[in-house]
PDB file of C-alpha atoms in Angstrom:
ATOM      1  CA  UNK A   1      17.984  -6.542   2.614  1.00  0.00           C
ATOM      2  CA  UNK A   2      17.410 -10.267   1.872  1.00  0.00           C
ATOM      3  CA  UNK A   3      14.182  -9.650   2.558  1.00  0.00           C
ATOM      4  CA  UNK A   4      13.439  -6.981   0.390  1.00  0.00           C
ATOM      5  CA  UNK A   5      15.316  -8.630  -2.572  1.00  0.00           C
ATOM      6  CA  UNK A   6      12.845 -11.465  -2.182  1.00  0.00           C
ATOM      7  CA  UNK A   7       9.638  -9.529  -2.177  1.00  0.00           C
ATOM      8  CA  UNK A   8      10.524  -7.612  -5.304  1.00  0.00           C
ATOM      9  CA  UNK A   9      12.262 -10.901  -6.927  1.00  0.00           C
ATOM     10  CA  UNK A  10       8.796 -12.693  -6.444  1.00  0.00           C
ATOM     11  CA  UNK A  11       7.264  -9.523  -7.607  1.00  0.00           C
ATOM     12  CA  UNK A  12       9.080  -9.630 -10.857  1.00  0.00           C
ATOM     13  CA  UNK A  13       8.488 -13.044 -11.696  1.00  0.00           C
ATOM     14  CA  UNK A  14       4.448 -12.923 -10.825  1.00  0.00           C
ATOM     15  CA  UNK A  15       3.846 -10.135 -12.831  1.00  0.00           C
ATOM     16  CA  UNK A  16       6.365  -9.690 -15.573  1.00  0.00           C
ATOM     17  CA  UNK A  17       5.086  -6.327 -16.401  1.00  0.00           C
ATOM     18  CA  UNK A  18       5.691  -4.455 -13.980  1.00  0.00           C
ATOM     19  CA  UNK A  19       8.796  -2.360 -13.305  1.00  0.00           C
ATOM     20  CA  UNK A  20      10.336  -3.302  -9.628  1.00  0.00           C
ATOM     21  CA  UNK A  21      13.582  -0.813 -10.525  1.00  0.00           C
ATOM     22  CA  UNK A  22      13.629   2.704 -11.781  1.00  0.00           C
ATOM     23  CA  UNK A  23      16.596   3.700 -13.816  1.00  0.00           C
ATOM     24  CA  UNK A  24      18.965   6.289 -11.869  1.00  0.00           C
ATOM     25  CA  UNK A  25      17.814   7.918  -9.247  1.00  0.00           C
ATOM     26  CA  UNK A  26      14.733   7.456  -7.340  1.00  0.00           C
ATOM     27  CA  UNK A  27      12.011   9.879  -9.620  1.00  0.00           C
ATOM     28  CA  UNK A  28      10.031  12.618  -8.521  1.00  0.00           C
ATOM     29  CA  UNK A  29       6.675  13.072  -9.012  1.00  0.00           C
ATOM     30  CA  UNK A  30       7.231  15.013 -12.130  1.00  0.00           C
ATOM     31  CA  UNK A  31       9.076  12.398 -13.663  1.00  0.00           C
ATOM     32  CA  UNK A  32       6.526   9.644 -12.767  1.00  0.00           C
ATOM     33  CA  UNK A  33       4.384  12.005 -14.210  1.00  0.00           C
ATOM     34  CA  UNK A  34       6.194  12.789 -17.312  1.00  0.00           C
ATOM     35  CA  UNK A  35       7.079   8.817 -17.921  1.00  0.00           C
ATOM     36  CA  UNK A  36       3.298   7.630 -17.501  1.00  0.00           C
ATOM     37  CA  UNK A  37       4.050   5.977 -14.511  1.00  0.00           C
ATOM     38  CA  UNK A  38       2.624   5.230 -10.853  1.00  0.00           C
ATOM     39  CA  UNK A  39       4.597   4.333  -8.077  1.00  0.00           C
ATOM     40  CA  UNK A  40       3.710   2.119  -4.980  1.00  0.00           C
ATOM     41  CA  UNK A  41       5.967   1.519  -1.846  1.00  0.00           C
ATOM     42  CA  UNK A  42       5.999  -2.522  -1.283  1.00  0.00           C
ATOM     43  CA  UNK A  43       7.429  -2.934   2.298  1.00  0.00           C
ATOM     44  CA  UNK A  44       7.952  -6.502   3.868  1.00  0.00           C
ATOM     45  CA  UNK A  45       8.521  -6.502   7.825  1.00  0.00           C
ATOM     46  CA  UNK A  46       8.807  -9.303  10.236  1.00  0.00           C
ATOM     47  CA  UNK A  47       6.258  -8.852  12.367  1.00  0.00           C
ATOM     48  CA  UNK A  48       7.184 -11.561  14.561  1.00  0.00           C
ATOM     49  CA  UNK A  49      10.081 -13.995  15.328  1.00  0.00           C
ATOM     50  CA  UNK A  50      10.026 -16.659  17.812  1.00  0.00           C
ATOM     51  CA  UNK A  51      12.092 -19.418  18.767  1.00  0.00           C
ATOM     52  CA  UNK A  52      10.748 -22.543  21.111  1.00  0.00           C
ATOM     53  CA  UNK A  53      13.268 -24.938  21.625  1.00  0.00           C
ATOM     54  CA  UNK A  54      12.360 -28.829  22.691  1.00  0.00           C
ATOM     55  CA  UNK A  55      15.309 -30.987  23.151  1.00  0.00           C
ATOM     56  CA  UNK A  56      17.781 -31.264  20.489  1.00  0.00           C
ATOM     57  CA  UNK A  57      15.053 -29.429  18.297  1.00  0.00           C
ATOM     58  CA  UNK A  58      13.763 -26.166  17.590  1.00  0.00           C
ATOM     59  CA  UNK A  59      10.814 -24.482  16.228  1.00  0.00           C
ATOM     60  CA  UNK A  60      10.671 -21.355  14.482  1.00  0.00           C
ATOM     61  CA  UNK A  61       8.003 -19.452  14.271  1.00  0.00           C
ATOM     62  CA  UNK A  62       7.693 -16.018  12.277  1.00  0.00           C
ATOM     63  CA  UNK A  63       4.960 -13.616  10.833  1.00  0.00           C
ATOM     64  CA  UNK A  64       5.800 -11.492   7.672  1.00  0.00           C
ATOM     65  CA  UNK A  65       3.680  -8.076   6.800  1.00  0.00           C
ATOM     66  CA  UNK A  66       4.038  -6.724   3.725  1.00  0.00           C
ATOM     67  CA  UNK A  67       2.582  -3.191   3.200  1.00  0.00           C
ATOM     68  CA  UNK A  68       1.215  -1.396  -0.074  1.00  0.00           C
ATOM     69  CA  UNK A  69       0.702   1.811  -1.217  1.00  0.00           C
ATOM     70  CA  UNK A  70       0.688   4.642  -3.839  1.00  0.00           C
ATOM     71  CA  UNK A  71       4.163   6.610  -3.945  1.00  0.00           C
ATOM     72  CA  UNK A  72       4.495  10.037  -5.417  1.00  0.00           C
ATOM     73  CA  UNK A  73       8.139  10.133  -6.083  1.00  0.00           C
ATOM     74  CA  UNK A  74      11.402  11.722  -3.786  1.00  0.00           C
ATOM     75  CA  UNK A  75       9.361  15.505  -3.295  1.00  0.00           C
ATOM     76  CA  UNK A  76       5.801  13.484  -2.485  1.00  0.00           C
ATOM     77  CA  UNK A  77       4.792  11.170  -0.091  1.00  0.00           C
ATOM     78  CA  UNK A  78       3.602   7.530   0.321  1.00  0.00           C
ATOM     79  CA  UNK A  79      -0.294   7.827   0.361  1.00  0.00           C
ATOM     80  CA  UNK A  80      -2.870   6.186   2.786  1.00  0.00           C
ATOM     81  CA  UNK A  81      -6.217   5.725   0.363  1.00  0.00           C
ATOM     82  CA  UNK A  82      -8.816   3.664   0.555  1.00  0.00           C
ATOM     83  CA  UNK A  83      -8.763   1.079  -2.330  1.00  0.00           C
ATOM     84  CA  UNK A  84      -5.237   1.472  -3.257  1.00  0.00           C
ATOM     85  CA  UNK A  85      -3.505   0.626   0.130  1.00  0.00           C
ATOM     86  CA  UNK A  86      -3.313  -2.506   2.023  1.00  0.00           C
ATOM     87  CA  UNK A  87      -1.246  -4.525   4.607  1.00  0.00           C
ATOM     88  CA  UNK A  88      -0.860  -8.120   4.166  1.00  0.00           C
ATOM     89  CA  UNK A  89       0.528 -11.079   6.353  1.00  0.00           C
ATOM     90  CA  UNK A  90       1.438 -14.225   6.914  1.00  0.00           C
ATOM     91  CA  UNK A  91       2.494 -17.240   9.497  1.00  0.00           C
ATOM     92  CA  UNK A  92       4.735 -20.304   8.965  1.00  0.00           C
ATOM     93  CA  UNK A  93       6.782 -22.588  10.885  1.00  0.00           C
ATOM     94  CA  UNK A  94      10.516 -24.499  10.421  1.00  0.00           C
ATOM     95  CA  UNK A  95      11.076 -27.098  12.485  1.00  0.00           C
ATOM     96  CA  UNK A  96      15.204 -27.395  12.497  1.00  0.00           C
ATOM     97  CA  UNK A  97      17.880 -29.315  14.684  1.00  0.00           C
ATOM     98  CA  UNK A  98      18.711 -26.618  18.401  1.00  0.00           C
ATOM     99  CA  UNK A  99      22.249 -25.258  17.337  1.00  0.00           C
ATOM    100  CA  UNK A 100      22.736 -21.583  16.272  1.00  0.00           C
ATOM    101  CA  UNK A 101      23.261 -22.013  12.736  1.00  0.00           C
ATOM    102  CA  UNK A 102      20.578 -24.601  12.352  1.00  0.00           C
ATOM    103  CA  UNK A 103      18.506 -21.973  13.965  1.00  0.00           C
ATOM    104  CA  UNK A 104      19.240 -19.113  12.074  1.00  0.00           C
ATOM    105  CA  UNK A 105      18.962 -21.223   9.350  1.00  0.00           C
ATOM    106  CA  UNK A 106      15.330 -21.679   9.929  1.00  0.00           C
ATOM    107  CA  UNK A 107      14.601 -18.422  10.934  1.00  0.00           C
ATOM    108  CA  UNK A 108      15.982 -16.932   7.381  1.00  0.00           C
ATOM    109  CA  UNK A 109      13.989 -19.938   5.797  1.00  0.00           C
ATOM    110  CA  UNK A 110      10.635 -19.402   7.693  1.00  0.00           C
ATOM    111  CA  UNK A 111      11.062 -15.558   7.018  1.00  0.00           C
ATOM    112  CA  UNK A 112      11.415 -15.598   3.113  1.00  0.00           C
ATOM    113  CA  UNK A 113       8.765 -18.926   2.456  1.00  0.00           C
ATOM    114  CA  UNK A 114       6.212 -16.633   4.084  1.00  0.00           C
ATOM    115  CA  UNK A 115       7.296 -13.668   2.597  1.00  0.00           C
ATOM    116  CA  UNK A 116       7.301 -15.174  -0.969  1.00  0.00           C
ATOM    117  CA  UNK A 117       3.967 -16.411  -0.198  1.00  0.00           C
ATOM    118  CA  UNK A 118       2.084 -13.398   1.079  1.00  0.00           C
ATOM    119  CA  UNK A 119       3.751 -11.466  -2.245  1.00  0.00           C
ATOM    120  CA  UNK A 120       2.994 -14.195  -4.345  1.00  0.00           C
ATOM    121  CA  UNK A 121      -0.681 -15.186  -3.033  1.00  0.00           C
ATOM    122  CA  UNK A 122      -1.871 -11.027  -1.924  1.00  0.00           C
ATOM    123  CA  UNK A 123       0.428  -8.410  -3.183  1.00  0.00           C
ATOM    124  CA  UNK A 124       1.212  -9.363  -6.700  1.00  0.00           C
ATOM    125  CA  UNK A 125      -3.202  -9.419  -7.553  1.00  0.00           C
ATOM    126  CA  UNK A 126      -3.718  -6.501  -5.384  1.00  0.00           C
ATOM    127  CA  UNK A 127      -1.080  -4.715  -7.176  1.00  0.00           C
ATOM    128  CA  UNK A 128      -2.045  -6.539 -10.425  1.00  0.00           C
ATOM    129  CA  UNK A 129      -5.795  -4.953  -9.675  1.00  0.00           C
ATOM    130  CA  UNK A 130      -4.264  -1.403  -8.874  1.00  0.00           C
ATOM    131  CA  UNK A 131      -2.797  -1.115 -12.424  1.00  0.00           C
ATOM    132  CA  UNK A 132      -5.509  -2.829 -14.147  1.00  0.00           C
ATOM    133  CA  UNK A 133      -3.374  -5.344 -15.459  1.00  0.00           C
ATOM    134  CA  UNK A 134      -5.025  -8.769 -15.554  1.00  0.00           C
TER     135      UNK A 134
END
């Protein structure tokens, strides 16, 4: 969940513009329809996680992927196409002391820098390019 609130947080503050909520209920297609509106599912996933620990340090190590595409509401389906989907990822590294909460510390850290930066640096123009919005 942290996650998620983080891609669509960075979302909202790279491209002002566009809508991360809907109002109520997730729409339909008619109502996307009737409201002018396109949908796209943005969905982060940690790809990997890895943990190498050296002494009274540890390194973290994580890959976020963050996948695009067009949505057609509750009664449609998320749509493979070519020039309107895309996967994105990226790699990063924390570097934090070898006890559990330093650790999981890290990992949460490495996990949402890389995150923020694939939406930030990939997903916000691609979007951006999708909607025509400069």
């Amino acid at each position: 969940p942290r996650l998620v609130r983080s891609v669509k947080a960075t979302v909202a503050k790279r491209a002002p513009g566009v809508a991360t909520e809907w109002p109520g209920a997730p729409p339909t297609a008619k109502q996307l329809a009737a409201a002018g509106s396109r949908a796209f599912v943005v969905a982060p996933t940690i790809s990997a996680l890895a943990v190498r620990k050296k002494g009274n340090q540890a390194e973290v190590a994580c890959t976020v992927s963050v996948r695009v595409a067009p949505w057609s509401g509750t009664d449609g389906a998320e749509k493979w196409a070519a020039q309107q989907a895309a996967s994105a990822s990226g790699s990063g590294k924390a570097i934090t002391s070898s006890d559990a909460t330093s650790i999981a510390g890290g990992m949460r850290d490495c996990v949402l820098a890389v995150a923020e930066e694939v939406t930030a640096t990939r997903v916000v123009p691609f979007l951006r390019k999708l909607i025509g919005d400069s």
